[in-house]
mmCIF file of C-alpha atoms in Angstrom:
data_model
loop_
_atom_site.group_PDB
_atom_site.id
_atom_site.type_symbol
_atom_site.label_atom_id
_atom_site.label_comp_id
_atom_site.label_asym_id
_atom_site.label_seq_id
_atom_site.Cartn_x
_atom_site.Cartn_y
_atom_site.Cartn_z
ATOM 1 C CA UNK F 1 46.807 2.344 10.308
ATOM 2 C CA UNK F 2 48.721 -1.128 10.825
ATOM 3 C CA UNK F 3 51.853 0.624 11.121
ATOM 4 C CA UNK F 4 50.955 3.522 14.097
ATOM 5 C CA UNK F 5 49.356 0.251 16.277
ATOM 6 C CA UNK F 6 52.247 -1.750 15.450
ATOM 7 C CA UNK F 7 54.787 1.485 17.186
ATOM 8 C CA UNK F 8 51.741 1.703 19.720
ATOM 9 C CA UNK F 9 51.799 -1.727 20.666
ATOM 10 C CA UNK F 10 55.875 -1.724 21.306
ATOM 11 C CA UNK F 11 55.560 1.503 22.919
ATOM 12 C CA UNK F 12 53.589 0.013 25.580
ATOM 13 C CA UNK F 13 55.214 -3.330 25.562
ATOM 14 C CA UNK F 14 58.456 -0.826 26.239
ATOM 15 C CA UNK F 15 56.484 1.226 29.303
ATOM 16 C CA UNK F 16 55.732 -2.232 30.635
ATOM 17 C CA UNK F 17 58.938 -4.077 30.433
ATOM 18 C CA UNK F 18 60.522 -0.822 31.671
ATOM 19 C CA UNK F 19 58.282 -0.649 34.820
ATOM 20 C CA UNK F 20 58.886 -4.767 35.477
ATOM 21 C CA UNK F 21 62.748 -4.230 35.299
ATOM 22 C CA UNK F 22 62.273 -0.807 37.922
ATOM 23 C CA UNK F 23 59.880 -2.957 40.304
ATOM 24 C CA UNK F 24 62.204 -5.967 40.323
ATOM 25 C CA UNK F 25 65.194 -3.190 41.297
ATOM 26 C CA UNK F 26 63.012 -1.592 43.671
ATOM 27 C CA UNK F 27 62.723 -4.875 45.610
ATOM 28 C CA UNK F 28 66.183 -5.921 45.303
ATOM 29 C CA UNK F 29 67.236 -2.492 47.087
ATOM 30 C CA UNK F 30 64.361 -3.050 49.474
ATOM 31 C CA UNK F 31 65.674 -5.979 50.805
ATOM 32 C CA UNK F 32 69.479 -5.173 51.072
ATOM 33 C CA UNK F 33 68.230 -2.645 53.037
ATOM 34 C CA UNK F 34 66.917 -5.062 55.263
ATOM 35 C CA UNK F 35 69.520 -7.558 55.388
ATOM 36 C CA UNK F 36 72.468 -6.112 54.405
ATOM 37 C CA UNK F 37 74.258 -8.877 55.259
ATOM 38 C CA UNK F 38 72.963 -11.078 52.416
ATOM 39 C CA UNK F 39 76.096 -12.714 51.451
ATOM 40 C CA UNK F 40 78.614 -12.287 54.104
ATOM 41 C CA UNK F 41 82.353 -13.752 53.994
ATOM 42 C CA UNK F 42 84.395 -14.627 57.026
ATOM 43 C CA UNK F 43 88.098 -15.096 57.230
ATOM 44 C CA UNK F 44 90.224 -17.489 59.613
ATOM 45 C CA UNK F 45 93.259 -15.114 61.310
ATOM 46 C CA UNK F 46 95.357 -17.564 63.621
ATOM 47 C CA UNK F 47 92.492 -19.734 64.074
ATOM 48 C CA UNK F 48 89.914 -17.127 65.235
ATOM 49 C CA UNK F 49 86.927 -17.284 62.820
ATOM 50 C CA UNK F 50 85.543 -13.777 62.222
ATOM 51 C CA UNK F 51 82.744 -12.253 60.550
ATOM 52 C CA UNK F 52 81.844 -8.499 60.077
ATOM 53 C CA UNK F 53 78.063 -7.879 60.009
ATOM 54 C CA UNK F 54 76.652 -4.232 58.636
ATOM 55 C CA UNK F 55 73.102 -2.864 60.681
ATOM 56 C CA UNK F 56 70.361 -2.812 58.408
ATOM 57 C CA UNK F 57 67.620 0.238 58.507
ATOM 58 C CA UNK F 58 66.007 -0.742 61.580
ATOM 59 C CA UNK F 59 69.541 -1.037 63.580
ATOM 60 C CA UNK F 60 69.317 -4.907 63.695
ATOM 61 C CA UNK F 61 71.911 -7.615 62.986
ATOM 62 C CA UNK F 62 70.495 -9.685 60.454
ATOM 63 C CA UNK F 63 72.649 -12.369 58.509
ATOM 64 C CA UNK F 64 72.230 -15.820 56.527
ATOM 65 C CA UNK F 65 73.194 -19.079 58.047
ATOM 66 C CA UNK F 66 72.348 -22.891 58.530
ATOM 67 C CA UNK F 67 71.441 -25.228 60.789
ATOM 68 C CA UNK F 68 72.539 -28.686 60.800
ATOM 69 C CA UNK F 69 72.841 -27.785 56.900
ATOM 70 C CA UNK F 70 69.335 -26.102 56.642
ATOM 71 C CA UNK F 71 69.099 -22.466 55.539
ATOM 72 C CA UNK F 72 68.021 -20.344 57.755
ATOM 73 C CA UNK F 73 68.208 -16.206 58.325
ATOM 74 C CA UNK F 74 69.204 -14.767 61.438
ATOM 75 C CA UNK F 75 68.094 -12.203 63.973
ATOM 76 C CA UNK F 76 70.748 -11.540 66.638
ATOM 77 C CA UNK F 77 69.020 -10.613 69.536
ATOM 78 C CA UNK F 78 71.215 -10.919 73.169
ATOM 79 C CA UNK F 79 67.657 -10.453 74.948
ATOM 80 C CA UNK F 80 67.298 -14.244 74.343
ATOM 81 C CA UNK F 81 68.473 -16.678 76.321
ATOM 82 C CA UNK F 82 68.495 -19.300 73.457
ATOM 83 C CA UNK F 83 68.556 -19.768 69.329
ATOM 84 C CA UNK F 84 64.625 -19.705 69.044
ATOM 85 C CA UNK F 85 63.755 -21.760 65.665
ATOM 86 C CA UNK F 86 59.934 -22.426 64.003
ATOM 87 C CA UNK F 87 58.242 -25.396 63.868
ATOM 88 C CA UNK F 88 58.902 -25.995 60.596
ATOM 89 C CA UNK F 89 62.705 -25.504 60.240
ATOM 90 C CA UNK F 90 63.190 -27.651 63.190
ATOM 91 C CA UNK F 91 61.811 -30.475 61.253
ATOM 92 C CA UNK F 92 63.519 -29.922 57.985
ATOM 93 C CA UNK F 93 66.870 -29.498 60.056
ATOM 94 C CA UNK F 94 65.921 -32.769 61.868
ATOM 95 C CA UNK F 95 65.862 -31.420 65.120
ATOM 96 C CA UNK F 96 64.336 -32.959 68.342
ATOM 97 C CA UNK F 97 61.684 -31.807 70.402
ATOM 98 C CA UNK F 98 62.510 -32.153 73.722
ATOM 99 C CA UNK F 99 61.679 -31.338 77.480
ATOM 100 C CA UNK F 100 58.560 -28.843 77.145
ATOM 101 C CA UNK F 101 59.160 -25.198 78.998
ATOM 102 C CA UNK F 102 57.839 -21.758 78.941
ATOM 103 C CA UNK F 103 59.232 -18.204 78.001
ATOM 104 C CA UNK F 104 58.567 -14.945 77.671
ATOM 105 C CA UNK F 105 58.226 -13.149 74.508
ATOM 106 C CA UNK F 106 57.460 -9.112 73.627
ATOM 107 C CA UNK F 107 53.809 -10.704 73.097
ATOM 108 C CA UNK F 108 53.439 -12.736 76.278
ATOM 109 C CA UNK F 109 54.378 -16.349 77.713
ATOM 110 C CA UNK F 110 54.614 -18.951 75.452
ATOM 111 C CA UNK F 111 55.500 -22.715 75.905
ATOM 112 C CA UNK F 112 58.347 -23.664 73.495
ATOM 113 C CA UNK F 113 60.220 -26.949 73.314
ATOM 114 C CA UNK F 114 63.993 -27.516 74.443
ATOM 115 C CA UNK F 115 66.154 -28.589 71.380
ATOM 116 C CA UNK F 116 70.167 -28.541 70.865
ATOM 117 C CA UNK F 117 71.385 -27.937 67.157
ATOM 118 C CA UNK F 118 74.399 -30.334 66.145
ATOM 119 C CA UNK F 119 75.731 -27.664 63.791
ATOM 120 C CA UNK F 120 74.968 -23.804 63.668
ATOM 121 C CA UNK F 121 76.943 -21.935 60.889
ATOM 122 C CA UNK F 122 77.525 -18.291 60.439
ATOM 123 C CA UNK F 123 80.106 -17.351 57.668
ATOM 124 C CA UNK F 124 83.091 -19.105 58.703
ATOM 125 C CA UNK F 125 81.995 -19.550 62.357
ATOM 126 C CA UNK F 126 80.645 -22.587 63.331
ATOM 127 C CA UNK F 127 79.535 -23.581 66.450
ATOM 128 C CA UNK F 128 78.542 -27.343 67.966
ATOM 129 C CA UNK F 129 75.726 -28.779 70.040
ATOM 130 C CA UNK F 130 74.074 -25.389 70.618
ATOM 131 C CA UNK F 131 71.177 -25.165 72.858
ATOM 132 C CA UNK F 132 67.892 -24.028 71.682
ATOM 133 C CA UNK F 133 63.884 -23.958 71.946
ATOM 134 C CA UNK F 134 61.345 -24.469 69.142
ATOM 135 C CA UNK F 135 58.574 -22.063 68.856
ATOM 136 C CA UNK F 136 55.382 -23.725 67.429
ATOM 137 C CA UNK F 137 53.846 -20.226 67.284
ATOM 138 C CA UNK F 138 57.070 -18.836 65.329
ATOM 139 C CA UNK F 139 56.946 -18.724 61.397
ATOM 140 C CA UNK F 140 59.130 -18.995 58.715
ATOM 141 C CA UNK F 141 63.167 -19.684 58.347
ATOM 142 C CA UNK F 142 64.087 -16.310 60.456
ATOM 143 C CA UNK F 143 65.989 -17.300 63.745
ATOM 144 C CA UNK F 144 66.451 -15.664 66.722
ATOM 145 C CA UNK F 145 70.079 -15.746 67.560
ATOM 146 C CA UNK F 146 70.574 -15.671 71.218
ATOM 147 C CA UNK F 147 72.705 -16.173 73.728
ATOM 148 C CA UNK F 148 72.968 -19.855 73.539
ATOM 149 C CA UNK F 149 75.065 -19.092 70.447
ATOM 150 C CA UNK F 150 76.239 -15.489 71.146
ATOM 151 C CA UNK F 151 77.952 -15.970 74.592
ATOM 152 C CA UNK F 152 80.376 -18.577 72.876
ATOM 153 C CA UNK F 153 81.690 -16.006 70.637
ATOM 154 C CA UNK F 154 83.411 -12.455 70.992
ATOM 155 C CA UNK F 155 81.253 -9.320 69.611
ATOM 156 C CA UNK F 156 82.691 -5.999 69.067
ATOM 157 C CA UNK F 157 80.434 -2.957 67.812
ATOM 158 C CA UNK F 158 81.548 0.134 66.344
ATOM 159 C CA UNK F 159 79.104 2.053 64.013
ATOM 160 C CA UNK F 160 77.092 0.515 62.024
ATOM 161 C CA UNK F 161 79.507 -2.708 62.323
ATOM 162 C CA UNK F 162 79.434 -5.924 64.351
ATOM 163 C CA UNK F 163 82.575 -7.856 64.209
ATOM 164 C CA UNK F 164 82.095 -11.347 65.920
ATOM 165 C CA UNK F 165 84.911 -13.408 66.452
ATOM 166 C CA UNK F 166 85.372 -17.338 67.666
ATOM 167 C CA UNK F 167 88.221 -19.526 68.583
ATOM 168 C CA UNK F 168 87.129 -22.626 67.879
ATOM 169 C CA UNK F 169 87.745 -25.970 69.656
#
């Protein structure tokens, strides 16, 4: 009968809308799992920027930022000497390649390029004329945040919590 496919036919269209709304909120929580840090705020106190970061599942610092204006996601890491950026971001933030050198990474050596950034940007902290290397073997917009950036600022870690903290110039 027209009428039982017709209350059929929404049933399903129901069961499928229903299961697109749960997978879309499945994904969401997913990933502020894994950055829980997705939109951060900062606060100036006397002219110390500060920033409170939360450690997502795998007890990583992860948080959004730019360079030179560029969005980018970072992955602090104090094992790295430098900011380590992809190919590709370092051409859509305009960066230069420079002097050629080699480092070590959890999968081996690897020759990267030297680089500075004009403008890295955390929250509220922003720091100037960073050093950095490009990895051509690196993908995506994640950044490893090392300790090009990190030694310039103060980091404090209780719990799950990092609280970084910068006097700027």
């Amino acid at each position: 009968m027209p009428g039982q496919q017709a209350g059929r036919g929404m049933l399903v269209a129901a069961w499928i809308i229903g299961l697109a709304l749960l997978t879309w909120a499945f994904g969401i929580w997913e990933d502020r799992k894994d950055n829980p840090n997705r939109s951060i705020q900062g606060q100036v106190v006397n002219g110390v920027q500060e920033v409170v970061l939360r450690r997502n599942r795998s007890g990583h610092y992860v948080v959004p930022g730019q360079i030179n204006g560029e969005e980018a996601t970072f992955l602090l890491d104090t094992g790295a000497t430098d900011v380590v950026v992809s190919q590709d971001l370092a051409e859509r933030a305009g960066l230069r390649a420079g002097a050629r050198q080699w480092a070590m990474t959890a999968n081996g050596r690897i020759e990267v390029r030297a680089t500075r950034l004009e403008r890295l940007e955390l929250g509220t902290i922003q720091l100037r004329d960073v050093s950095a290397s490009i990895n051509p073997a690196m993908g995506g917009d994640q950044v490893l945040l090392g300790m090009s950036a990190l030694g310039q600022v103060e980091f404090r870690q209780q719990g799950d919590r990092l609280t970084l903290r910068y006097q700027g110039d």
